[in-house]
Structure formats: C-alpha cells, structure tokens
C-alpha positions in Angstrom: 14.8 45.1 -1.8 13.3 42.8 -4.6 13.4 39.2 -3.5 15.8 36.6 -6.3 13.6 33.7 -6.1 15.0 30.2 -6.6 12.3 27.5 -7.0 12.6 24.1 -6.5 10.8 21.0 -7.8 11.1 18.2 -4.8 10.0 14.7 -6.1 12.7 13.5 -8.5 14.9 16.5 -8.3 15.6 16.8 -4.5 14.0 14.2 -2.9 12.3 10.5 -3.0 8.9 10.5 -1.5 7.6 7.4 0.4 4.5 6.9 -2.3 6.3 4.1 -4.8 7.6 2.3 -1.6 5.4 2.5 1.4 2.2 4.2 0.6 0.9 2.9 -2.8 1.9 -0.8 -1.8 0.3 -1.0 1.6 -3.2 1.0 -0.3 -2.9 -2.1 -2.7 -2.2 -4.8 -0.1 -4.8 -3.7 1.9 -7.4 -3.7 -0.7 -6.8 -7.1 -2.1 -6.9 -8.4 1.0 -10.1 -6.6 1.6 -11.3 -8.3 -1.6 -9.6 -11.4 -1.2 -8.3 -10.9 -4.5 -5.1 -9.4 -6.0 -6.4 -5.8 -7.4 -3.9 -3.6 -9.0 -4.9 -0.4 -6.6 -2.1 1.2 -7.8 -2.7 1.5 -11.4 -6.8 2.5 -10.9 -4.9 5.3 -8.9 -2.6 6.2 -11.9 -5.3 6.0 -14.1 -7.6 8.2 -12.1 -4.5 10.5 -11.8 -3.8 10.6 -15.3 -7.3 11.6 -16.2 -7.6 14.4 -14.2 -4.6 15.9 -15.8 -5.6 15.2 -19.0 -8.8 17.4 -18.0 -6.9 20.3 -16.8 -7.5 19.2 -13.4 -4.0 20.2 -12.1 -5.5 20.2 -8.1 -7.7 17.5 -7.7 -5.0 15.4 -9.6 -2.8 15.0 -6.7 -5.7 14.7 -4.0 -4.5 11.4 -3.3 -7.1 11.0 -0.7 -9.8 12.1 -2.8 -8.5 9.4 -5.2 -8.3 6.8 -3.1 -11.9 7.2 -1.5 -13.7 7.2 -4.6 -11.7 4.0 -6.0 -13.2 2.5 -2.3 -16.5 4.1 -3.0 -16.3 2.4 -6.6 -15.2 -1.2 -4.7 -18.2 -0.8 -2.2 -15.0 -1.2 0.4 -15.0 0.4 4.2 -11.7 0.5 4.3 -10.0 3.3 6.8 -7.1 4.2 4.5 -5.8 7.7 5.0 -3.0 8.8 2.4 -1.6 11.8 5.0 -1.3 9.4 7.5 0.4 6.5 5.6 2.8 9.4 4.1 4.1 9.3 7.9 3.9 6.3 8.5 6.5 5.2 5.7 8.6 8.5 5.9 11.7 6.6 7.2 14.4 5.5 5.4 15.4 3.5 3.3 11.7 4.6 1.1 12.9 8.2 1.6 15.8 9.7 0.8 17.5 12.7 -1.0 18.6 12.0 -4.3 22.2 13.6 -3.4 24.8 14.4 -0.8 24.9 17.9 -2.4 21.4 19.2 -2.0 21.5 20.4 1.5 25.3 21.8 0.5 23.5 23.9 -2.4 20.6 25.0 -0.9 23.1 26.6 2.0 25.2 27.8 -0.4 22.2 29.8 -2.0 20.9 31.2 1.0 24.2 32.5 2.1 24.8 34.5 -1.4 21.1 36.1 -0.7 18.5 33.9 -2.6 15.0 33.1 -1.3 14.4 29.7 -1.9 10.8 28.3 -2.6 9.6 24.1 -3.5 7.2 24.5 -6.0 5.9 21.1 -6.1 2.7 19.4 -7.6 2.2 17.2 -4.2 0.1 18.7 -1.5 1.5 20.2 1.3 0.3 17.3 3.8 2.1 14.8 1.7 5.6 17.1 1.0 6.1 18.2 4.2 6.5 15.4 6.6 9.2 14.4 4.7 10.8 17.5 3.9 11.1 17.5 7.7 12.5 14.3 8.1 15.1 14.7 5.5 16.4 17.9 6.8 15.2 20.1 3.8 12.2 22.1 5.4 13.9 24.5 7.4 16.0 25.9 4.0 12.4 27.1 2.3 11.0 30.4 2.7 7.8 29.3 1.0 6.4 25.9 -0.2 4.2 26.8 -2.7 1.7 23.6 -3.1 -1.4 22.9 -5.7 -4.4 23.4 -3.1 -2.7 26.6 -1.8 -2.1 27.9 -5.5 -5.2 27.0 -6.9 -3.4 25.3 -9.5 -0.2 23.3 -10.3 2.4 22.2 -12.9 2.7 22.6 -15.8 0.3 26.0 -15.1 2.4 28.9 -14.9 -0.1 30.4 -12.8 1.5 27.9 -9.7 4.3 30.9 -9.6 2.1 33.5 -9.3 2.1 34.4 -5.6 6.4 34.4 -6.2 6.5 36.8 -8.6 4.5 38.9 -7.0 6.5 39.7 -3.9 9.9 39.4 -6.7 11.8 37.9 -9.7 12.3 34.1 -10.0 16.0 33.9 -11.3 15.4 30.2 -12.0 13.4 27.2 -11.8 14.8 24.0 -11.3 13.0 20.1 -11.8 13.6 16.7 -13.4 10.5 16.8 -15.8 10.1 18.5 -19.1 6.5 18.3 -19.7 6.0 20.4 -15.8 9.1 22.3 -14.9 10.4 23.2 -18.1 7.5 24.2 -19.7 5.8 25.9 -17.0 9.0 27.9 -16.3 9.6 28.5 -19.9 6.1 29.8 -20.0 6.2 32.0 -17.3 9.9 33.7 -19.0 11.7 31.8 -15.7 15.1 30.7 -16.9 14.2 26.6 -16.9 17.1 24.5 -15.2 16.7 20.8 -16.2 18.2 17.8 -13.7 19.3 15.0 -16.0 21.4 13.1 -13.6 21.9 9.9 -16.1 23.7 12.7 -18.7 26.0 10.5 -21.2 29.6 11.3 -20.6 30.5 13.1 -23.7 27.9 15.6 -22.6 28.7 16.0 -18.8 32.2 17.5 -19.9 29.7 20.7 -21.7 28.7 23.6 -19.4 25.0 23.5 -18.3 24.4 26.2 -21.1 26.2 24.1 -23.9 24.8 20.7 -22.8 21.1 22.8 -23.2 21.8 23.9 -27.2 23.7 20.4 -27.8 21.9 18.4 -30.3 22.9 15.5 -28.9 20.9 16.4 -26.2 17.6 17.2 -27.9 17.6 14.0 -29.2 17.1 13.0 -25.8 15.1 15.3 -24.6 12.5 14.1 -27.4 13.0 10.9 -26.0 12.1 11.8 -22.6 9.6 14.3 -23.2 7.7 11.3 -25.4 8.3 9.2 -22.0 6.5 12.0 -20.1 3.7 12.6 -22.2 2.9 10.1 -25.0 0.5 12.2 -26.9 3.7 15.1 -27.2 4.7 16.3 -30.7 8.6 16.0 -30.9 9.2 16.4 -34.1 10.1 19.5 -34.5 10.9 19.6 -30.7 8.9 21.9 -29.5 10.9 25.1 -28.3 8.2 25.1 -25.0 9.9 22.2 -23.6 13.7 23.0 -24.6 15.6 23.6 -21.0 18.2 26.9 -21.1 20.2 25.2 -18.7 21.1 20.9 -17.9 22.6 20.1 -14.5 24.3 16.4 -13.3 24.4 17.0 -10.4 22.8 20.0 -8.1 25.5 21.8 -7.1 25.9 23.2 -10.4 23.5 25.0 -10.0 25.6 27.6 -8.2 27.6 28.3 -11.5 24.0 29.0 -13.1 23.4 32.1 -11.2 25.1 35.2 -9.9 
C-alpha cells in the first residue's frame, strides 16, 4: 500500500525552538564578554545566514556551528561554544514550547485515520530533535527529513524527494510563504498555510475560501515582502499563493480525507 504523506514544518508552525531565547543570547553574551565589548553576535550570525541563502546554499545555511566558528575564527576568539550542545542546554521551558494545545491532538488524529507523518524542517537534525523530544512531538514522526540528510532544504523542492519516493504527499503544512508554500507548490503538494493572527472576518471562511479571498492576498503580499524583501508582489506571484489557510492546526483534519 502507497504511503499518504503529511509533512510538517516545525519552527513557527508546531513548535518554538530554544535559538531566539537561550542559544543566540548566551553566543552573544559570551562573546562580548570575551571582547569586553558589546558585539551584536546575533546579527553577524543572521547576516552570515542570510548570505548563504541568497547563494543557494540551502545546507550550509543552517550549520549553525559552522556559522558560529568562523564568526570566532573572524574575532581571533577561542571560545568553546557548541550550538548542539547549547540547543540542550536551553531546551526547557518557558524558551520551548508548542505553539498550540492542538498539535499533539492533530497529529494523533492523523495517524489514527492512516497518514504517515514526516517534519520537513530547514534546522538540522541535532538542533530539531532534542526538542522534539522534550515537547512530546518525536515519537508521532515516521521520518524527520532534515537539510544535511537531504542534501538540500527549503524552499528546494528536492528536500521532499526521499518522500515521494516511497509515496504521495497529500499536503504540506508551514508558516512561511517564501519556503513552505513555494517549495510545496513547486513540487504539485497541496500547500497548507498557518496564519494564526487571521483577521476575523476571514477566520469565519473555510481554509479553501480564506486561500482565494482577496482580502487575504493582500496579506499574503504583505508577508511574503516581510519574508523576502527583494520578492515581486505585484502581481502576486501564483508560486507563493497557499491552496489552503489554517487558524489553528486542527483544521487541518477538514483539509484531508
């Protein structure tokens, strides 16, 4: 029997990750007191990370560690600072958390009606899993499919390759337009948007209706500028359009059949 794939974005869609809260801070306090000056650690990071995508560089722009060594390197620092193991370090609440009491609900749900559920996420799988595992969502995965195992991440459809090989991905669903709604709309995946600050007139549409509502394209230009300044939104570009607009997760169940 063909597997019906449902894949999963994590950061932003399922989960918060420790990075804004725990790791990224102590890199930056530990740095500036190495220097003995206040240096914005974060934002070489960003910059470095940025870069890299803009290159096509869709692995070695989430190498955190490789990131952080070189900005070191650059510093002339000897500092031991080890992304993996500051990601479990800060893995605890309150920096992690999932983003809603219905995830782990849905996700059952899924399973029981016969879905394989995969995270396809741009984060390594060092960094993902420890706090998959901490928040409970790990064991509901039949396969995390991460950037240094694909050979290549979001927004390349090629991330999704391994999937739809061993069967047919009924849907993709993330919070970014510029990675999981293009890259599913590229690979001919139905593309399932989370937009969980959704005005009101538009939460009373079906995920389908809220998807063609111009209403909503105007702010999906809005967000897809926010995403990636250099965009063209006007005309929106039909790459980036969603075919489906959840609130909250658990609609998701009246996506699919």
């Amino acid at each position: 029997m063909v597997k019906q794939w449902i894949t999963f974005d994590l950061d932003g869609t399922l989960m918060q990750n420790p990075f804004g809260k725990g790791v990224f801070p102590e890199v930056e306090e530990q740095i500036s007191a190495a220097l003995q000056r206040p240096f914005r650690a974060t934002e070489a990071l960003v910059r470095e990370h940025e870069l890299r995508m803009q290159q096509g560089l869709t692995v070695a722009a989430y190498d955190w560690d490789d990131m952080v060594r070189r900005l070191l390197a650059e510093l002339q620092l000897q500092l031991d600072l080890d992304v993996e193991r500051l990601v479990l370090k800060h893995s605890a609440a309150p920096k992690i958390y999932l983003l809603e009491e219905t995830v782990i609900p849905t996700l059952r749900r899924l399973a029981e009606r016969g879905y394989s559920l995969a995270a396809v996420t741009n984060g390594f799988y060092k960094y993902q899993y420890p706090v998959m595992e901490r928040l409970g969502l790990g064991e509901w995965f039949d396969e995390i499919v991460t950037p240094e195992k694909a050979g290549c991440g979001k927004p390349d459809a090629g991330i999704l390759r391994l999937l739809q090989e061993t069967g047919r991905i009924v849907a993709h669903v993330g919070d970014r337009l510029d990675h999981d709604v293009y890259m599913a709309n590229r690979a001919g995946v139905p593309s399932v948007l989370i937009h969980r600050k959704l005005p009101e007139p538009l939460r009373a549409l079906t995920p389908q209706e809220r998807a063609a509502n111009a209403e909503f394209a105007a702010i999906c230009a809005e967000k897809l500028q926010a995403e990636n300044p250099l965009a063209a939104v006007d005309p929106y570009p039909a790459a980036y359009k969603p075919t489906h607009v959840l609130v909250r997760l658990e609609e998701l169940l009246d996506c699919v059949t």
